[in-house]
Coordinates of C-alpha atoms in Angstrom, one line a residue:
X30 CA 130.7 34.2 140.9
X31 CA 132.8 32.1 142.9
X32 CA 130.1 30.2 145.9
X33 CA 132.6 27.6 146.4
X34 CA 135.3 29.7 148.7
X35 CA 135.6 28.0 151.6
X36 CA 134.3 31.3 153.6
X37 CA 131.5 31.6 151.1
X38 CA 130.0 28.1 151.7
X39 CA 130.8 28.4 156.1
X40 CA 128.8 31.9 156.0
X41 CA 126.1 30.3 153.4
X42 CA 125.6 27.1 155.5
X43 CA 124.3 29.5 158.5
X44 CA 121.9 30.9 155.7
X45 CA 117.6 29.6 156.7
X46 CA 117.1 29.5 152.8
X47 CA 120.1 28.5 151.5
X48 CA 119.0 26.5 148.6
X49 CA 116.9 29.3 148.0
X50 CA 119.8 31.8 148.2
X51 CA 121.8 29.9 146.3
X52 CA 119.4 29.8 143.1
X53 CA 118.9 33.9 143.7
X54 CA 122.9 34.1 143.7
X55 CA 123.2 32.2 140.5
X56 CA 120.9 34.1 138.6
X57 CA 122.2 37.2 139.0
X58 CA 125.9 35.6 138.2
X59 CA 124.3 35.0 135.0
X60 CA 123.3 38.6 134.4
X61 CA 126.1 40.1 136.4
X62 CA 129.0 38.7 135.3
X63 CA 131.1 40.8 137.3
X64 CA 129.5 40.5 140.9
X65 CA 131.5 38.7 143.5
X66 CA 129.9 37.0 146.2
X67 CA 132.2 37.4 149.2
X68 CA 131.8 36.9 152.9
X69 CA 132.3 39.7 155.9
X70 CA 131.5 41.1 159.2
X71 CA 128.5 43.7 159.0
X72 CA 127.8 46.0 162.5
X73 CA 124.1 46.7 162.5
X74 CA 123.1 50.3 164.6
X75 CA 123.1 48.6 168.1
X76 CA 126.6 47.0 167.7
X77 CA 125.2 43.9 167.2
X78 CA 128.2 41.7 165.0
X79 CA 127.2 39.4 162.2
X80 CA 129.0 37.3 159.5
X81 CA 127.1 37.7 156.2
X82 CA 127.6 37.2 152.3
X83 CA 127.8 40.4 150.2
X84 CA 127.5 41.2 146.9
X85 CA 130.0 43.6 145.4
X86 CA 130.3 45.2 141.3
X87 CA 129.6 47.8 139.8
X88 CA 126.4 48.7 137.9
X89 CA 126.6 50.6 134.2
X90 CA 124.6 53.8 134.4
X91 CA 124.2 56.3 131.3
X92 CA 124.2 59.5 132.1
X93 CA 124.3 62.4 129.0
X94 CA 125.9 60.3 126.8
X95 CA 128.4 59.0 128.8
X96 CA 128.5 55.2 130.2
X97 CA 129.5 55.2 134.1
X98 CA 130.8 52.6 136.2
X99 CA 128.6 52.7 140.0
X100 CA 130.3 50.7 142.4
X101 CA 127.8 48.9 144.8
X102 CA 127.7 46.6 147.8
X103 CA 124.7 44.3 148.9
X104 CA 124.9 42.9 152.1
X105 CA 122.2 39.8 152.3
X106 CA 120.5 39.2 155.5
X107 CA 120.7 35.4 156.6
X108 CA 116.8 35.0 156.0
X109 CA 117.5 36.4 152.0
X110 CA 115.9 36.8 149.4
X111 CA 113.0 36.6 151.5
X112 CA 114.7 40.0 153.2
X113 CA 116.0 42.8 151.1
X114 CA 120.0 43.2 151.3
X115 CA 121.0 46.4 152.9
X116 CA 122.7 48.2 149.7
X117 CA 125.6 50.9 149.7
X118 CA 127.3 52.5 147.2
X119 CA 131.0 52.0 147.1
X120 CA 132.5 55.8 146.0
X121 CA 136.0 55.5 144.9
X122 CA 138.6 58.5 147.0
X123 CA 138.0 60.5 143.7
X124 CA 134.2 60.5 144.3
X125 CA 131.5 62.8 146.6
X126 CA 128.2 60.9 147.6
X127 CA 125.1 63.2 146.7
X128 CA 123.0 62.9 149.7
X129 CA 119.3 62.7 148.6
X130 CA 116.0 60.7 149.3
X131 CA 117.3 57.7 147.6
X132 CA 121.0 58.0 148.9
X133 CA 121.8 59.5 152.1
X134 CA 125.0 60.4 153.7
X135 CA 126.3 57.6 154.3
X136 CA 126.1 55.8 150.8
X137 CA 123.0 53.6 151.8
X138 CA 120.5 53.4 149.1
X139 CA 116.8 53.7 149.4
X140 CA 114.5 53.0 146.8
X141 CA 110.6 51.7 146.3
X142 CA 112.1 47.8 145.2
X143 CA 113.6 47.9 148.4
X144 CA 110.8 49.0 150.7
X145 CA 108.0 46.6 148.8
X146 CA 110.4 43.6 149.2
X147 CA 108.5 40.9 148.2
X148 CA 110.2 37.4 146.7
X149 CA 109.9 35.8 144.9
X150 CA 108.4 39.0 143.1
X151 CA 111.2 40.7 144.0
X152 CA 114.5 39.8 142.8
X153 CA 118.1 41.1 143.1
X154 CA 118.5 41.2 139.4
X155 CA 115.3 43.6 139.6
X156 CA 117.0 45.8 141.8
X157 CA 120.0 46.5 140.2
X158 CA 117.7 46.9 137.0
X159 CA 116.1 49.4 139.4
X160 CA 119.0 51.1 140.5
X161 CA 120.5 51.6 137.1
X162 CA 117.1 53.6 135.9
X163 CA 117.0 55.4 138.3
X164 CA 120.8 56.6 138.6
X165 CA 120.7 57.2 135.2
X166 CA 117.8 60.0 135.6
X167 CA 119.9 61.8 138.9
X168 CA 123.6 60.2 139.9
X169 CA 123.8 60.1 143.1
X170 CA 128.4 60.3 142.7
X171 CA 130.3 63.6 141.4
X172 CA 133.5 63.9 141.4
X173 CA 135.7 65.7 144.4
X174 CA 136.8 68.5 141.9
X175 CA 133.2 69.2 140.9
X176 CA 131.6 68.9 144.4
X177 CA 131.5 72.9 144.9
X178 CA 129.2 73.4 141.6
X179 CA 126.1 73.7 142.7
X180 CA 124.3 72.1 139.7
X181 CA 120.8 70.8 139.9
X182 CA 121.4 68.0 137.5
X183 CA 124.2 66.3 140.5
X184 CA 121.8 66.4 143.3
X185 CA 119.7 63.1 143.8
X186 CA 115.9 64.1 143.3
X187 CA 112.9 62.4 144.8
X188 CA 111.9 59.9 142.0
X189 CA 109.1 57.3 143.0
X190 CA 107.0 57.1 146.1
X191 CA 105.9 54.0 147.7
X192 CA 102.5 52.9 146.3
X193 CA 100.3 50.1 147.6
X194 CA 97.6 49.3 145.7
X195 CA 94.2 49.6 147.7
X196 CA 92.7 46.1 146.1
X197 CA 90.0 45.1 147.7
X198 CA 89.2 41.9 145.4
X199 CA 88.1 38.5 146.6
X200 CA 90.0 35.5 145.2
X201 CA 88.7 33.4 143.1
X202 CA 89.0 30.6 145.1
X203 CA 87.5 29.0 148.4
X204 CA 88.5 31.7 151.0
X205 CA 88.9 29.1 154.1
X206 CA 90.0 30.5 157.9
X207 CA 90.9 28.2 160.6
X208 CA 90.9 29.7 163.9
X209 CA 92.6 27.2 166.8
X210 CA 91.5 27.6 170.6
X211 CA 87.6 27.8 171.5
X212 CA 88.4 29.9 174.6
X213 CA 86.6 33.7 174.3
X214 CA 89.5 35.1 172.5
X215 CA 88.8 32.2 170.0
X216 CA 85.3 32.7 169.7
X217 CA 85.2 36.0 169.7
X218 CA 87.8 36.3 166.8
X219 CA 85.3 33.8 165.1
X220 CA 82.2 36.0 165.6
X221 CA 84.1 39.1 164.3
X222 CA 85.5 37.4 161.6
X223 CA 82.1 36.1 160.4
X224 CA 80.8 39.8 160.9
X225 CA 83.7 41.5 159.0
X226 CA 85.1 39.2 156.0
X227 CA 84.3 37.5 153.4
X228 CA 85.1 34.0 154.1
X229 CA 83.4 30.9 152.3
X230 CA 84.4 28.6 155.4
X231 CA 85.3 29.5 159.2
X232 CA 86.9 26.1 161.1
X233 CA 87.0 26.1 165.0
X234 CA 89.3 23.7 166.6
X235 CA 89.4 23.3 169.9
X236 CA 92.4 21.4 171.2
X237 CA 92.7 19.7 174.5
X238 CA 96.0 20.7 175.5
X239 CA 94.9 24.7 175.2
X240 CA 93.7 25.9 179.2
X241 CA 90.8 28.4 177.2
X242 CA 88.2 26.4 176.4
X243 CA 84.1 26.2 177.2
X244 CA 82.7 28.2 174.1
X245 CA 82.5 25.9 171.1
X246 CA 79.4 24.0 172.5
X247 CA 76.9 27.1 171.9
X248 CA 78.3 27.7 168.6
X249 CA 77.4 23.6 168.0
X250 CA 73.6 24.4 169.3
X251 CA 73.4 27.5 167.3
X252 CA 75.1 26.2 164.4
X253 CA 76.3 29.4 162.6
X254 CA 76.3 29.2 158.9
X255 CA 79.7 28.5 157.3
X256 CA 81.3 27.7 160.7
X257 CA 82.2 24.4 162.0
X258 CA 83.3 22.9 164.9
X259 CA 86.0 20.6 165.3
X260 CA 88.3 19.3 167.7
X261 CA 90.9 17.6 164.7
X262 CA 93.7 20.1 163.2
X263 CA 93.1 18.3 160.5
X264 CA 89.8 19.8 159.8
X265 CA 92.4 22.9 159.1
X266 CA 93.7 21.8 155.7
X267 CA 94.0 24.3 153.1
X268 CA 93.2 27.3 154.7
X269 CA 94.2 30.8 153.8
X270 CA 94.7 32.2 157.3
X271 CA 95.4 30.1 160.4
X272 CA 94.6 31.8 163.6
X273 CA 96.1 30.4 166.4
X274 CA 94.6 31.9 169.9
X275 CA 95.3 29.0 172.5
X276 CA 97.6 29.0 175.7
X277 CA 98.2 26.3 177.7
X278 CA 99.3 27.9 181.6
X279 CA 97.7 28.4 184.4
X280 CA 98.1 31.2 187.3
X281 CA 99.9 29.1 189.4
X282 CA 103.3 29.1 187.1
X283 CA 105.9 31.5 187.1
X284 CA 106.8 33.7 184.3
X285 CA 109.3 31.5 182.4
X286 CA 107.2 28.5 183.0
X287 CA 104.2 30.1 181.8
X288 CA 105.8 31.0 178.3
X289 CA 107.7 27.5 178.4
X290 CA 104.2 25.7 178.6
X291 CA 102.6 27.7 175.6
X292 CA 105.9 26.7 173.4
X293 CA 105.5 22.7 174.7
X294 CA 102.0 23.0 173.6
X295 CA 103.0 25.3 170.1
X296 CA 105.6 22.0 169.1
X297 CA 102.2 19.7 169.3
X298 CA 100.5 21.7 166.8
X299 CA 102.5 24.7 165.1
X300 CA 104.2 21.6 162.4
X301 CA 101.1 19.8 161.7
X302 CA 98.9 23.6 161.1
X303 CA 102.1 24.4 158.9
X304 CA 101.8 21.1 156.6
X305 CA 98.1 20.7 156.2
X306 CA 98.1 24.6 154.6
X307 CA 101.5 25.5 153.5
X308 CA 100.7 28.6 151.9
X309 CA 98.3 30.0 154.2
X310 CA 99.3 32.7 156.8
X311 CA 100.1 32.1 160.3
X312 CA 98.7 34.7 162.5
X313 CA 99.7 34.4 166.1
X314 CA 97.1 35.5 169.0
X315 CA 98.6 33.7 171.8
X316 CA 100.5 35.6 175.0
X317 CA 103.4 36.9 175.2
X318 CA 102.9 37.5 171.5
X319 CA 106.2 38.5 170.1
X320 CA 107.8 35.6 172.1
X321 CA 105.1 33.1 170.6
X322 CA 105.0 34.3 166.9
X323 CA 108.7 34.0 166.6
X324 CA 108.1 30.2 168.4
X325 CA 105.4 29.3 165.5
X326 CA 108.1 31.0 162.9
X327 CA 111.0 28.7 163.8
X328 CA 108.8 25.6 164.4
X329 CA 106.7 25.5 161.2
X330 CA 109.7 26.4 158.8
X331 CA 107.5 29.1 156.8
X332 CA 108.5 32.2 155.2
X333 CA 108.7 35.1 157.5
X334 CA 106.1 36.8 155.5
X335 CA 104.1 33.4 156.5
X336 CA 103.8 34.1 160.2
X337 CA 102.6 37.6 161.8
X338 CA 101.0 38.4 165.3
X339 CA 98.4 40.1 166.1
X340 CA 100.7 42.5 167.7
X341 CA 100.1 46.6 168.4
X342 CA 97.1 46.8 165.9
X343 CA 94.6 46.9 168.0
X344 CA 96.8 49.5 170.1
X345 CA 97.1 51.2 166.7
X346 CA 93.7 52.0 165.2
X347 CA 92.9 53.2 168.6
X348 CA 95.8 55.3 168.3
X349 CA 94.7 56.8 164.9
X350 CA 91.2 57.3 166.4
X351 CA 91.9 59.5 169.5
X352 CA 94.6 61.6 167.9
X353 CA 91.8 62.3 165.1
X354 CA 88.6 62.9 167.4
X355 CA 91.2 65.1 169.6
X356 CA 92.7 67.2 166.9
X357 CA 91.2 70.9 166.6
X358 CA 93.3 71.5 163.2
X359 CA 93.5 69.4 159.8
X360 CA 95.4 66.2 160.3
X361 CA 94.2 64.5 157.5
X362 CA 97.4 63.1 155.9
X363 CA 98.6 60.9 158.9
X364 CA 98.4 57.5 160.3
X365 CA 99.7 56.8 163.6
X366 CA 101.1 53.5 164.5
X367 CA 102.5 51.6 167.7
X368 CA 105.3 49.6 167.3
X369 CA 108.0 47.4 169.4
X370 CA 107.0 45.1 171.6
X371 CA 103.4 44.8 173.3
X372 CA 104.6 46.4 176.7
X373 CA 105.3 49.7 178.4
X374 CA 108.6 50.2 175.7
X375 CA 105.7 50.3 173.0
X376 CA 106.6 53.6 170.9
X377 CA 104.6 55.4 168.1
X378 CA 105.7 56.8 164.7
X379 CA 103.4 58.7 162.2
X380 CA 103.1 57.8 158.3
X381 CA 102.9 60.1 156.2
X382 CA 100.0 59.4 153.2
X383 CA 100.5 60.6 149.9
X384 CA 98.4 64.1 149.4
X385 CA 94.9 63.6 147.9
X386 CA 95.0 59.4 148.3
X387 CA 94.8 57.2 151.1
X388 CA 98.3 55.9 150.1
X389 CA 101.5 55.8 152.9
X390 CA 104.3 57.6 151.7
X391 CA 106.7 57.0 154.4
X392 CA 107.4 56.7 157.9
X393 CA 108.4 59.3 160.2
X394 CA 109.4 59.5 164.1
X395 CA 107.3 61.7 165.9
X396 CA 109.0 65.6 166.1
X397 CA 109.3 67.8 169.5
X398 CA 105.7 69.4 167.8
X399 CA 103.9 66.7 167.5
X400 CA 105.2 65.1 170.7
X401 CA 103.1 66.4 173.7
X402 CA 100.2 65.3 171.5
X403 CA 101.2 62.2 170.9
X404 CA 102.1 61.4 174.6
X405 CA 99.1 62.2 175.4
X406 CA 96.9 59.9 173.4
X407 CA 99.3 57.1 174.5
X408 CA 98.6 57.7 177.9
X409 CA 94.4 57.2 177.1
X410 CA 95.4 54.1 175.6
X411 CA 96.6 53.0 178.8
X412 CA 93.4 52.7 180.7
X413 CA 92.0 51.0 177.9
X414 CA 92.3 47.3 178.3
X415 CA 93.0 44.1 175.7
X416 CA 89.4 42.3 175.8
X417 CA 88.7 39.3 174.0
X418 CA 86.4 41.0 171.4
X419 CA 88.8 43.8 171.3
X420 CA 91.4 41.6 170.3
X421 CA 88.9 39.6 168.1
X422 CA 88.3 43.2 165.8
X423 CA 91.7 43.4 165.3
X424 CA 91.8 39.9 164.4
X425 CA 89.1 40.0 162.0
X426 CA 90.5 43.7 160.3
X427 CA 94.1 41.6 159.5
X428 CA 92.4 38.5 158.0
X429 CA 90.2 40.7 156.0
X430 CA 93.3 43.0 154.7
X431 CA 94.7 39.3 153.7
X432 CA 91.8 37.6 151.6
X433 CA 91.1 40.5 149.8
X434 CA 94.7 40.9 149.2
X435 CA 93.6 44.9 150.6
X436 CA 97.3 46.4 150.6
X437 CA 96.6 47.7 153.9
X438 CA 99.6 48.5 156.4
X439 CA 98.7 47.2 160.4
X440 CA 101.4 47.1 162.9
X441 CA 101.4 43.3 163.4
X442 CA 104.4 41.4 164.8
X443 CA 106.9 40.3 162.4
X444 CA 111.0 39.8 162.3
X445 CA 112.4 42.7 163.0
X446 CA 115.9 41.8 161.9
X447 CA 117.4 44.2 159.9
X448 CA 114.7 47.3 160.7
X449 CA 116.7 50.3 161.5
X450 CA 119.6 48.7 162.6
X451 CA 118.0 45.7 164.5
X452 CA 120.6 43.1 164.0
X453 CA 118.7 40.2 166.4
X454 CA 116.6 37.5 165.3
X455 CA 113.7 39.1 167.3
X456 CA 109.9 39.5 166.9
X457 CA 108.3 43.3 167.1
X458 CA 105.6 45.0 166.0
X459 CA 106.2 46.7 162.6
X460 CA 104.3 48.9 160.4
X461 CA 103.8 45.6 157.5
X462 CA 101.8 45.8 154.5
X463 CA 99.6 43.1 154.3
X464 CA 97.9 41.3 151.5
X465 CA 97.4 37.2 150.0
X466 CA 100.9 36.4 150.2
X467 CA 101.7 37.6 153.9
X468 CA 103.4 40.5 154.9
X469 CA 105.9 42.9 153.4
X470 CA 107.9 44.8 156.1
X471 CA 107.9 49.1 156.0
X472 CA 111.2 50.2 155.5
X473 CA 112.6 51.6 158.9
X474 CA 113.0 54.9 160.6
X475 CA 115.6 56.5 162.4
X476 CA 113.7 57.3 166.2
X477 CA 114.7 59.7 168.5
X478 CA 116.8 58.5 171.3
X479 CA 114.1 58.0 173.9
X480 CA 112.1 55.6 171.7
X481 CA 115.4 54.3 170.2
X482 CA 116.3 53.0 174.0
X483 CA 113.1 51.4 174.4
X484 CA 113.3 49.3 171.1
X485 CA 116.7 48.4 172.4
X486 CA 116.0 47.2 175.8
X487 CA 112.8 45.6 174.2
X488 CA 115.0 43.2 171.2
X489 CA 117.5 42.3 174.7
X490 CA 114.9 41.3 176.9
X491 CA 113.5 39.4 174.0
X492 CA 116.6 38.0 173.3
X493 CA 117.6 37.3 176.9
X494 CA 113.7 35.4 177.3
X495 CA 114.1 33.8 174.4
X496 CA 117.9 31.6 175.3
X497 CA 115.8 30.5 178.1
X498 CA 113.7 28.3 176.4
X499 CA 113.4 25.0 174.9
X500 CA 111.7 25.9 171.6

């Protein structure tokens, strides 16, 4: 595997992890012999252009006693490995693609090592492992002379369903949560969190250049067990999850300079929260949300799995809870989520739970049936408004799906890059999984054209906002 093409290194050098890519390359040149790293164009689903490595070979599959030959291509996202490539098979002119769950019509390839992408857990080398076992039980290629024989043993079967472990167990070690701002939102978010996890120490910091402040004096004269009060970010170190709920504008700004004020104030403090805990989670609570957790991502050089925002969750679980105290038949089965961005383009998509468990299955766009329904428990949502202990739940139901490493999927924000064709470096709210280590990213969905439009105008008025800023 030649890295040293002149095209290789110009694409690579653009690459966030590149010494991290680099190492992931190498070691599956070392079990791959044959896979060539080369460079290309890829078109994402909304036209979006972008110059990235790929990975092309084939993979050996046995298949009734014969040894096959699968030709494959891995495209790698510029934030991989921490992003799973986008893989295709490669049929020959002499070869029909079997269009099944793990393979549809187009050649893209689907499976569960894709959809739980989680380095470094995760590895290419594991996928390709992945793809070969499960190939070898159902090919997914015939060849053109046999494509009218309708034989079972061609056709690509349904082989493994996403699983997430429920977990539930505490670590062994100090369970520390920082939460930065001691306006209500901050508070609040410190009372629930106290009230719903299981957290050895809670930190308040509250930091003069945030505009929300006045709370953190009553919690002094009260003094709550396990919480203290602080005004240092260095009181921070070594927490697990970093909250971060300050903004620093007043009324008097416009829009633009509003958001430009929070991301001065987000360089005074994102970098310094990132190195006194390193491996902790960044949640993001601070307005506009999306704009600001992509801010924190790029300015404390963590993993994307590092840095969330609080997002549509809240939007979410109320979601879930009028369509199930409104529906006169069964439902049981589904999970309803928001997603997209934290405005009027918001749109909803169901999960599907595997029968009998509490475990998601998949994601699905919501059908002409289920429609009218759903409209109509979006518009309740609408009278319902964002206040601070509201928010503050929904802060303390993410942190507790983190330190007990739950499994639990919330539609928090995340980089969207990559999700059903999003090909920007933008922020949304996504259906994540969420556990010690961060987030892992639901696979995406194709959406009906309605809700495909609104995710679209959302990712270019993110993108538009987000050139006009000094981050």
């Amino acid at each position: 595997m030649d890295l040293n093409s002149e095209s290789v290194k110009k694409v690579l050098s653009k690459y966030k992890f590149r010494d991290v890519a680099i190492e992931e390359l190498q070691k599956v040149s070392r079990v791959h012999t044959d896979m060539e790293v080369k460079s290309g164009t890829y078109t994402f689903n909304d036209s979006l252009q972008k110059d990235l490595l790929k990975l092309v070979g084939n993979i050996p599959v046995g298949y009734q006693g014969h040894s096959y030959n699968l030709p494959v291509l891995l495209w790698l996202l510029d934030s991989f490995p921490f992003t799973p490539p986008i893989c295709f098979l490669r049929p020959t002119s002499s070869m029909v693609i079997r269009e099944g769950k793990h393979v549809d019509s187009k050649g893209r390839i689907h499976l569960p090592g894709l959809h739980n992408w989680d380095h470094p857990k995760s590895s290419v080398n594991g996928l390709l492992a992945e793809m070969t076992a499960k190939f070898e039980e159902e090919p997914p290629l015939s060849t053109k002379s046999s494509a009218h024989v309708d034989n079972p043993n061609d056709l690509l079967a349904y082989v493994a369903n996403l699983k997430v472990n429920e977990g539930g167990n505490r670590p062994d070690q100090e369970v520390k949560v920082s939460v930065i701002g001691g306006g209500d939102l901050g508070i609040a978010a410190v009372l629930s969190i106290m009230a719903k996890c299981c957290v050895d120490k809670l930190v308040l910091i509250d930091i003069p250049e945030s505009s929300t402040k006045g709370g953190t004096m009553d919690l002094e004269i009260f003094s709550l067990p396990k919480v203290e009060v602080s005004k240092d970010l260095s009181a921070s170190a070594g927490s697990k999850v970093v909250v971060v709920t300050a903004n620093a504008w007043s009324d008097e700004q416009s829009y633009l300079s509003v958001v430009q004020t929070n991301v001065d104030m987000y360089r005074g403090i994102i970098p310094h929260l990132a190195q006194l805990s390193p491996k902790a989670v960044l949640l993001i609570a601070s307005q506009p949300v999306d704009i600001m957790t992509h801010v924190a991502w790029r300015q404390s050089h963590l993993l994307p799995s590092q840095v969330i925002g609080v997002g549509c969750n809240l939007d979410s679980e109320r979601l879930s809870h009028i369509i199930n105290i409104s529906l006169v038949a069964n439902n049981t089965g589904k999970q309803a989520w928001v997603i997209g961005e934290l405005s009027e383009n918001k749109v909803a998509v169901w999960g599907n739970m595997e029968p009998g468990t509490d475990q998601l299955q998949a994601l699905t766009p919501v059908s002409n049936a289920t429609k009218p329904l759903m409209d109509r428990a979006l518009e309740m949502l609408k009278g319902r408004g964002q206040r601070s202990w509201s928010v503050g739940l929904s802060i303390a139901g993410i942190i507790h799906s983190i330190v007990t490493d739950q499994r639990k999927t919330h539609s928090v924000t995340t980089l969207a890059e990559g999700w059903g064709g999003i090909g920007s470096k933008v922020f949304l709210s996504l259906p994540c999984i969420l556990g010690e280590n961060g987030s892992t990213r639901l696979p995406g969905v194709s959406l009906g054209s309605e809700d495909e439009m609104k995710l679209r105008e959302s990712v270019a008025c993110q993108v538009n906002l987000f050139m006009q800023l000094r981050v």
